[in-house]
């Protein structure tokens, strides 16, 4: 079933055309990763799908089933509430809570009257009906499901009593994502869902989305995440939309091949057009009747020719390099027993390690574990009042100057315009003979995407991506042998991230960084340190919200609830596993048919892909069959208790 269909669709705001000539379809069950540079029109497209925008031209069909089946997470949208985290997430289950109370009341009456009397028989029947309604409505699993979602998004038991109004914007966004996942819409549209998630939460979300059986559209610059949860890639570029039948990593190869093929065809056609025009010109010079007829014939041929568009390609990507004036020594950083503890909490303690020249060290750990604090300590960026919380010592190597990138973009958040901010940062304190000329600064800004009047934009008007690119450019002019970078890929689109990766890969100095971008980290890191490993052993967890019903006769109810919950989970897992196995068997049949199709016999690339697909499916099917055996045995044991 087609859910969304665009035909020659256009979207413009004022005189700015954002999307033009868009032709695409989204089918039920598709899992699409939407990519493109910042400002390309990704969010605009999904807001057309949600009905928030009406296209300026062309057609966009939205199936009648969509409005009531769609869940949409806006980028950086937060959950606003005066309730606690736990109470807010319990609101959708008010009906089940009421059933629990009714069950408890009925149990109490049954104990009073006994099950032998007439009243007892009536109460027993009522209780059985209540149990059935409760079980069918998800009563056995809803609390554990809520806690599982909250824990997966970084909200442990001790945080469930916090008021939502007291949380940060990033925490509120995670809560909005959690509530959306609990509703299980048939169509899920997520705009940058991994923003504000640490690696553990990203992996948890990937697992949730892999198990999700509906239609998924995800806007993201997180390449590892896209590879994990999507099977199609939609590129928004130069106002157009281009669908690829592959996840991100494979898309990169396909896109490169497409552009190269179109370029060759375009060049070949242009040569042919030039040859024909030269022939026409030559025939006209002879000016004889047969020459004129020949020229007119070629002109008609040109008129009928379907011209191949010149491959537009993306806008020129940013360009940056990190060069060094003074290389510095081999010993870059020496950390000895470093700790940071403020009243009531210790982030890390007894951290000791060394960093040597040329290393690319990444500090990892969950949100709130102290990654940014650690970087601020070694970069001497703590406020005076914070320094009292530091213990231990650290030493930066001799002649090892460093540049520090702050994730809050504080270096580019003041007053003034782009050019003045760069000029003051680069030339401030330099003698006149060493000033970097304005024309060179303008060229550098152009290389980072600030062209024309953009160089005079006020800092307050810049997007997060523009601020990030400007701050990185400022660092590149410092030419120091040590870079300390805190989440440098935040706000950057995929193209800008790849440019930064390339520049850092060529950097001859030392890198110490924090990044939740696994793709970025895996390409650059020579070493990682998990800062959470240096946290003190956790104290006894705070008491969780009291959710027990605490009724007389409730012990048997809880025992039955736990048993049914265990059985229900096993049955659900068995069903999912069997369904996945059946789906793989169907896919394998299609793959085997394609392998024996004569049309594919000479397409070695396709045959290779088909063989790889079949091998992967065979391996997964074997694992699924083993899992079915294990779950079946566990289910039999649970039911016999």
PDB file of C-alpha atoms in Angstrom, residues 118-301:
ATOM      1  CA  UNK A 118     -23.741 -17.369  45.844  1.00  0.00           C
ATOM      2  CA  UNK A 119     -22.146 -13.970  46.234  1.00  0.00           C
ATOM      3  CA  UNK A 120     -18.748 -15.633  46.071  1.00  0.00           C
ATOM      4  CA  UNK A 121     -19.631 -17.330  42.766  1.00  0.00           C
ATOM      5  CA  UNK A 122     -20.639 -13.985  41.301  1.00  0.00           C
ATOM      6  CA  UNK A 123     -17.454 -12.361  42.558  1.00  0.00           C
ATOM      7  CA  UNK A 124     -15.321 -15.208  41.180  1.00  0.00           C
ATOM      8  CA  UNK A 125     -16.880 -14.759  37.750  1.00  0.00           C
ATOM      9  CA  UNK A 126     -16.375 -11.020  37.915  1.00  0.00           C
ATOM     10  CA  UNK A 127     -12.752 -11.449  38.982  1.00  0.00           C
ATOM     11  CA  UNK A 128     -12.053 -13.839  36.104  1.00  0.00           C
ATOM     12  CA  UNK A 129     -13.515 -11.324  33.645  1.00  0.00           C
ATOM     13  CA  UNK A 130     -11.453  -8.519  35.182  1.00  0.00           C
ATOM     14  CA  UNK A 131      -8.281 -10.626  34.957  1.00  0.00           C
ATOM     15  CA  UNK A 132      -8.963 -11.278  31.272  1.00  0.00           C
ATOM     16  CA  UNK A 133      -9.547  -7.591  30.488  1.00  0.00           C
ATOM     17  CA  UNK A 134      -6.433  -6.677  32.426  1.00  0.00           C
ATOM     18  CA  UNK A 135      -4.266  -9.254  30.677  1.00  0.00           C
ATOM     19  CA  UNK A 136      -5.587  -8.492  27.190  1.00  0.00           C
ATOM     20  CA  UNK A 137      -4.982  -4.783  27.786  1.00  0.00           C
ATOM     21  CA  UNK A 138      -1.286  -5.317  28.559  1.00  0.00           C
ATOM     22  CA  UNK A 139      -1.628  -5.146  32.320  1.00  0.00           C
ATOM     23  CA  UNK A 140       1.041  -7.776  32.904  1.00  0.00           C
ATOM     24  CA  UNK A 141       3.745  -5.899  31.039  1.00  0.00           C
ATOM     25  CA  UNK A 142       2.998  -2.174  30.894  1.00  0.00           C
ATOM     26  CA  UNK A 143       4.974  -1.154  33.991  1.00  0.00           C
ATOM     27  CA  UNK A 144       8.061  -3.126  32.995  1.00  0.00           C
ATOM     28  CA  UNK A 145       7.741  -1.778  29.452  1.00  0.00           C
ATOM     29  CA  UNK A 146       7.624   1.830  30.680  1.00  0.00           C
ATOM     30  CA  UNK A 147      10.615   1.286  32.953  1.00  0.00           C
ATOM     31  CA  UNK A 148      12.501  -0.455  30.136  1.00  0.00           C
ATOM     32  CA  UNK A 149      11.918   2.455  27.742  1.00  0.00           C
ATOM     33  CA  UNK A 150      12.921   5.039  30.350  1.00  0.00           C
ATOM     34  CA  UNK A 151      16.029   3.096  31.317  1.00  0.00           C
ATOM     35  CA  UNK A 152      16.971   2.673  27.661  1.00  0.00           C
ATOM     36  CA  UNK A 153      16.771   6.437  27.181  1.00  0.00           C
ATOM     37  CA  UNK A 154      18.955   7.165  30.189  1.00  0.00           C
ATOM     38  CA  UNK A 155      16.423   7.527  33.012  1.00  0.00           C
ATOM     39  CA  UNK A 156      17.295   5.044  35.801  1.00  0.00           C
ATOM     40  CA  UNK A 157      14.971   4.229  38.703  1.00  0.00           C
ATOM     41  CA  UNK A 158      16.265   7.041  40.899  1.00  0.00           C
ATOM     42  CA  UNK A 159      15.334   9.674  38.295  1.00  0.00           C
ATOM     43  CA  UNK A 160      11.695   8.629  37.850  1.00  0.00           C
ATOM     44  CA  UNK A 161      10.545  10.880  40.677  1.00  0.00           C
ATOM     45  CA  UNK A 162      12.046  14.025  39.125  1.00  0.00           C
ATOM     46  CA  UNK A 163       9.710  16.710  37.824  1.00  0.00           C
ATOM     47  CA  UNK A 164       9.876  17.040  34.049  1.00  0.00           C
ATOM     48  CA  UNK A 165       9.873  20.836  34.325  1.00  0.00           C
ATOM     49  CA  UNK A 166      13.241  20.630  36.119  1.00  0.00           C
ATOM     50  CA  UNK A 167      14.955  18.643  33.345  1.00  0.00           C
ATOM     51  CA  UNK A 168      17.224  19.896  30.574  1.00  0.00           C
ATOM     52  CA  UNK A 169      16.076  20.368  26.989  1.00  0.00           C
ATOM     53  CA  UNK A 170      17.929  17.232  25.906  1.00  0.00           C
ATOM     54  CA  UNK A 171      16.268  15.158  28.630  1.00  0.00           C
ATOM     55  CA  UNK A 172      12.831  16.460  27.643  1.00  0.00           C
ATOM     56  CA  UNK A 173      13.511  15.495  24.026  1.00  0.00           C
ATOM     57  CA  UNK A 174      14.425  11.967  25.118  1.00  0.00           C
ATOM     58  CA  UNK A 175      11.181  11.747  27.087  1.00  0.00           C
ATOM     59  CA  UNK A 176       9.186  12.871  24.034  1.00  0.00           C
ATOM     60  CA  UNK A 177      10.858  10.084  22.054  1.00  0.00           C
ATOM     61  CA  UNK A 178      10.045   7.565  24.791  1.00  0.00           C
ATOM     62  CA  UNK A 179       6.336   8.446  24.896  1.00  0.00           C
ATOM     63  CA  UNK A 180       6.173   8.189  21.118  1.00  0.00           C
ATOM     64  CA  UNK A 181       7.741   4.717  21.135  1.00  0.00           C
ATOM     65  CA  UNK A 182       5.263   3.514  23.765  1.00  0.00           C
ATOM     66  CA  UNK A 183       2.295   4.495  21.561  1.00  0.00           C
ATOM     67  CA  UNK A 184       3.540   2.141  18.785  1.00  0.00           C
ATOM     68  CA  UNK A 185       2.211   4.120  15.796  1.00  0.00           C
ATOM     69  CA  UNK A 186       2.020   2.301  12.462  1.00  0.00           C
ATOM     70  CA  UNK A 187       4.041   5.078  10.803  1.00  0.00           C
ATOM     71  CA  UNK A 188       7.008   6.586  12.631  1.00  0.00           C
ATOM     72  CA  UNK A 189       8.778   9.756  11.454  1.00  0.00           C
ATOM     73  CA  UNK A 190      11.836  10.730  13.494  1.00  0.00           C
ATOM     74  CA  UNK A 191      13.825  13.938  12.918  1.00  0.00           C
ATOM     75  CA  UNK A 192      17.349  13.542  14.328  1.00  0.00           C
ATOM     76  CA  UNK A 193      16.320  11.074  17.080  1.00  0.00           C
ATOM     77  CA  UNK A 194      19.900  10.388  18.210  1.00  0.00           C
ATOM     78  CA  UNK A 195      20.505  14.003  19.214  1.00  0.00           C
ATOM     79  CA  UNK A 196      21.052  14.082  22.994  1.00  0.00           C
ATOM     80  CA  UNK A 197      21.518  10.290  23.172  1.00  0.00           C
ATOM     81  CA  UNK A 198      24.714   8.710  24.447  1.00  0.00           C
ATOM     82  CA  UNK A 199      26.078   5.571  22.816  1.00  0.00           C
ATOM     83  CA  UNK A 200      24.266   3.182  25.149  1.00  0.00           C
ATOM     84  CA  UNK A 201      20.926   4.883  24.467  1.00  0.00           C
ATOM     85  CA  UNK A 202      21.628   4.924  20.717  1.00  0.00           C
ATOM     86  CA  UNK A 203      22.197   1.182  20.748  1.00  0.00           C
ATOM     87  CA  UNK A 204      19.016   0.681  22.759  1.00  0.00           C
ATOM     88  CA  UNK A 205      17.038   2.807  20.278  1.00  0.00           C
ATOM     89  CA  UNK A 206      18.472   0.816  17.385  1.00  0.00           C
ATOM     90  CA  UNK A 207      17.190  -2.355  19.018  1.00  0.00           C
ATOM     91  CA  UNK A 208      13.733  -0.832  19.485  1.00  0.00           C
ATOM     92  CA  UNK A 209      13.546   0.311  15.876  1.00  0.00           C
ATOM     93  CA  UNK A 210      14.828  -3.004  14.520  1.00  0.00           C
ATOM     94  CA  UNK A 211      11.952  -4.714  16.322  1.00  0.00           C
ATOM     95  CA  UNK A 212       9.466  -2.102  15.067  1.00  0.00           C
ATOM     96  CA  UNK A 213       7.233  -3.569  12.341  1.00  0.00           C
ATOM     97  CA  UNK A 214       5.708  -0.371  10.941  1.00  0.00           C
ATOM     98  CA  UNK A 215       6.814   2.189   8.377  1.00  0.00           C
ATOM     99  CA  UNK A 216       9.890   4.164   9.430  1.00  0.00           C
ATOM    100  CA  UNK A 217      11.229   7.470   8.091  1.00  0.00           C
ATOM    101  CA  UNK A 218      14.338   8.798   9.832  1.00  0.00           C
ATOM    102  CA  UNK A 219      16.205  12.045   9.254  1.00  0.00           C
ATOM    103  CA  UNK A 220      19.707  11.616  10.622  1.00  0.00           C
ATOM    104  CA  UNK A 221      23.359  12.502  10.134  1.00  0.00           C
ATOM    105  CA  UNK A 222      24.361   9.474  12.234  1.00  0.00           C
ATOM    106  CA  UNK A 223      25.709   7.084   9.617  1.00  0.00           C
ATOM    107  CA  UNK A 224      26.109   4.061  11.899  1.00  0.00           C
ATOM    108  CA  UNK A 225      22.529   4.519  13.110  1.00  0.00           C
ATOM    109  CA  UNK A 226      21.201   4.762   9.538  1.00  0.00           C
ATOM    110  CA  UNK A 227      23.032   1.589   8.540  1.00  0.00           C
ATOM    111  CA  UNK A 228      21.514  -0.216  11.507  1.00  0.00           C
ATOM    112  CA  UNK A 229      17.813   0.702  11.219  1.00  0.00           C
ATOM    113  CA  UNK A 230      17.086   1.554   7.555  1.00  0.00           C
ATOM    114  CA  UNK A 231      17.093  -0.349   4.274  1.00  0.00           C
ATOM    115  CA  UNK A 232      16.409   2.538   1.867  1.00  0.00           C
ATOM    116  CA  UNK A 233      18.145   5.913   1.529  1.00  0.00           C
ATOM    117  CA  UNK A 234      16.447   9.089   0.305  1.00  0.00           C
ATOM    118  CA  UNK A 235      18.874  11.839  -0.693  1.00  0.00           C
ATOM    119  CA  UNK A 236      17.576  15.428  -0.717  1.00  0.00           C
ATOM    120  CA  UNK A 237      19.949  17.462  -2.860  1.00  0.00           C
ATOM    121  CA  UNK A 238      19.725  20.466  -5.174  1.00  0.00           C
ATOM    122  CA  UNK A 239      15.951  20.678  -4.526  1.00  0.00           C
ATOM    123  CA  UNK A 240      15.466  17.110  -5.773  1.00  0.00           C
ATOM    124  CA  UNK A 241      14.834  13.754  -4.102  1.00  0.00           C
ATOM    125  CA  UNK A 242      16.674  10.564  -5.088  1.00  0.00           C
ATOM    126  CA  UNK A 243      15.744   7.150  -3.650  1.00  0.00           C
ATOM    127  CA  UNK A 244      18.319   4.348  -3.319  1.00  0.00           C
ATOM    128  CA  UNK A 245      17.436   0.760  -2.510  1.00  0.00           C
ATOM    129  CA  UNK A 246      20.121   0.378   0.138  1.00  0.00           C
ATOM    130  CA  UNK A 247      21.196   1.604   3.578  1.00  0.00           C
ATOM    131  CA  UNK A 248      23.682   4.451   3.870  1.00  0.00           C
ATOM    132  CA  UNK A 249      27.037   2.679   3.418  1.00  0.00           C
ATOM    133  CA  UNK A 250      25.946   0.942   0.216  1.00  0.00           C
ATOM    134  CA  UNK A 251      24.237   4.131  -0.964  1.00  0.00           C
ATOM    135  CA  UNK A 252      27.582   5.956  -0.945  1.00  0.00           C
ATOM    136  CA  UNK A 253      28.942   3.547  -3.555  1.00  0.00           C
ATOM    137  CA  UNK A 254      25.747   3.587  -5.625  1.00  0.00           C
ATOM    138  CA  UNK A 255      25.538   7.379  -5.604  1.00  0.00           C
ATOM    139  CA  UNK A 256      29.152   7.735  -6.672  1.00  0.00           C
ATOM    140  CA  UNK A 257      28.578   5.292  -9.535  1.00  0.00           C
ATOM    141  CA  UNK A 258      25.382   7.109 -10.592  1.00  0.00           C
ATOM    142  CA  UNK A 259      27.058  10.507 -10.698  1.00  0.00           C
ATOM    143  CA  UNK A 260      30.046   9.131 -12.608  1.00  0.00           C
ATOM    144  CA  UNK A 261      27.789   7.369 -15.139  1.00  0.00           C
ATOM    145  CA  UNK A 262      25.729  10.528 -15.697  1.00  0.00           C
ATOM    146  CA  UNK A 263      28.919  12.563 -16.053  1.00  0.00           C
ATOM    147  CA  UNK A 264      30.282  10.221 -18.733  1.00  0.00           C
ATOM    148  CA  UNK A 265      26.987  10.254 -20.622  1.00  0.00           C
ATOM    149  CA  UNK A 266      26.829  14.039 -20.415  1.00  0.00           C
ATOM    150  CA  UNK A 267      30.403  14.471 -21.661  1.00  0.00           C
ATOM    151  CA  UNK A 268      29.837  11.997 -24.493  1.00  0.00           C
ATOM    152  CA  UNK A 269      26.639  13.756 -25.578  1.00  0.00           C
ATOM    153  CA  UNK A 270      28.288  17.182 -25.457  1.00  0.00           C
ATOM    154  CA  UNK A 271      31.064  15.897 -27.716  1.00  0.00           C
ATOM    155  CA  UNK A 272      28.453  14.543 -30.132  1.00  0.00           C
ATOM    156  CA  UNK A 273      26.575  17.873 -30.102  1.00  0.00           C
ATOM    157  CA  UNK A 274      29.825  19.754 -30.776  1.00  0.00           C
ATOM    158  CA  UNK A 275      30.666  17.399 -33.667  1.00  0.00           C
ATOM    159  CA  UNK A 276      27.204  17.841 -35.224  1.00  0.00           C
ATOM    160  CA  UNK A 277      27.337  21.638 -34.827  1.00  0.00           C
ATOM    161  CA  UNK A 278      30.741  21.676 -36.531  1.00  0.00           C
ATOM    162  CA  UNK A 279      29.286  19.582 -39.373  1.00  0.00           C
ATOM    163  CA  UNK A 280      26.330  22.001 -39.714  1.00  0.00           C
ATOM    164  CA  UNK A 281      28.659  25.003 -39.779  1.00  0.00           C
ATOM    165  CA  UNK A 282      30.837  23.355 -42.391  1.00  0.00           C
ATOM    166  CA  UNK A 283      27.853  22.520 -44.632  1.00  0.00           C
ATOM    167  CA  UNK A 284      26.577  26.085 -44.413  1.00  0.00           C
ATOM    168  CA  UNK A 285      29.908  27.372 -45.660  1.00  0.00           C
ATOM    169  CA  UNK A 286      29.481  25.415 -48.896  1.00  0.00           C
ATOM    170  CA  UNK A 287      26.022  26.978 -49.290  1.00  0.00           C
ATOM    171  CA  UNK A 288      24.889  24.489 -51.902  1.00  0.00           C
ATOM    172  CA  UNK A 289      21.432  22.974 -51.947  1.00  0.00           C
ATOM    173  CA  UNK A 290      22.534  19.508 -50.869  1.00  0.00           C
ATOM    174  CA  UNK A 291      24.747  20.990 -48.154  1.00  0.00           C
ATOM    175  CA  UNK A 292      21.867  23.108 -46.857  1.00  0.00           C
ATOM    176  CA  UNK A 293      19.593  20.034 -46.830  1.00  0.00           C
ATOM    177  CA  UNK A 294      22.246  18.065 -44.905  1.00  0.00           C
ATOM    178  CA  UNK A 295      22.656  20.904 -42.388  1.00  0.00           C
ATOM    179  CA  UNK A 296      18.902  21.192 -41.840  1.00  0.00           C
ATOM    180  CA  UNK A 297      18.671  17.422 -41.357  1.00  0.00           C
ATOM    181  CA  UNK A 298      21.307  17.534 -38.606  1.00  0.00           C
ATOM    182  CA  UNK A 299      19.575  20.535 -36.995  1.00  0.00           C
ATOM    183  CA  UNK A 300      16.314  18.579 -36.807  1.00  0.00           C
ATOM    184  CA  UNK A 301      18.245  15.698 -35.265  1.00  0.00           C
TER     185      UNK A 301
END
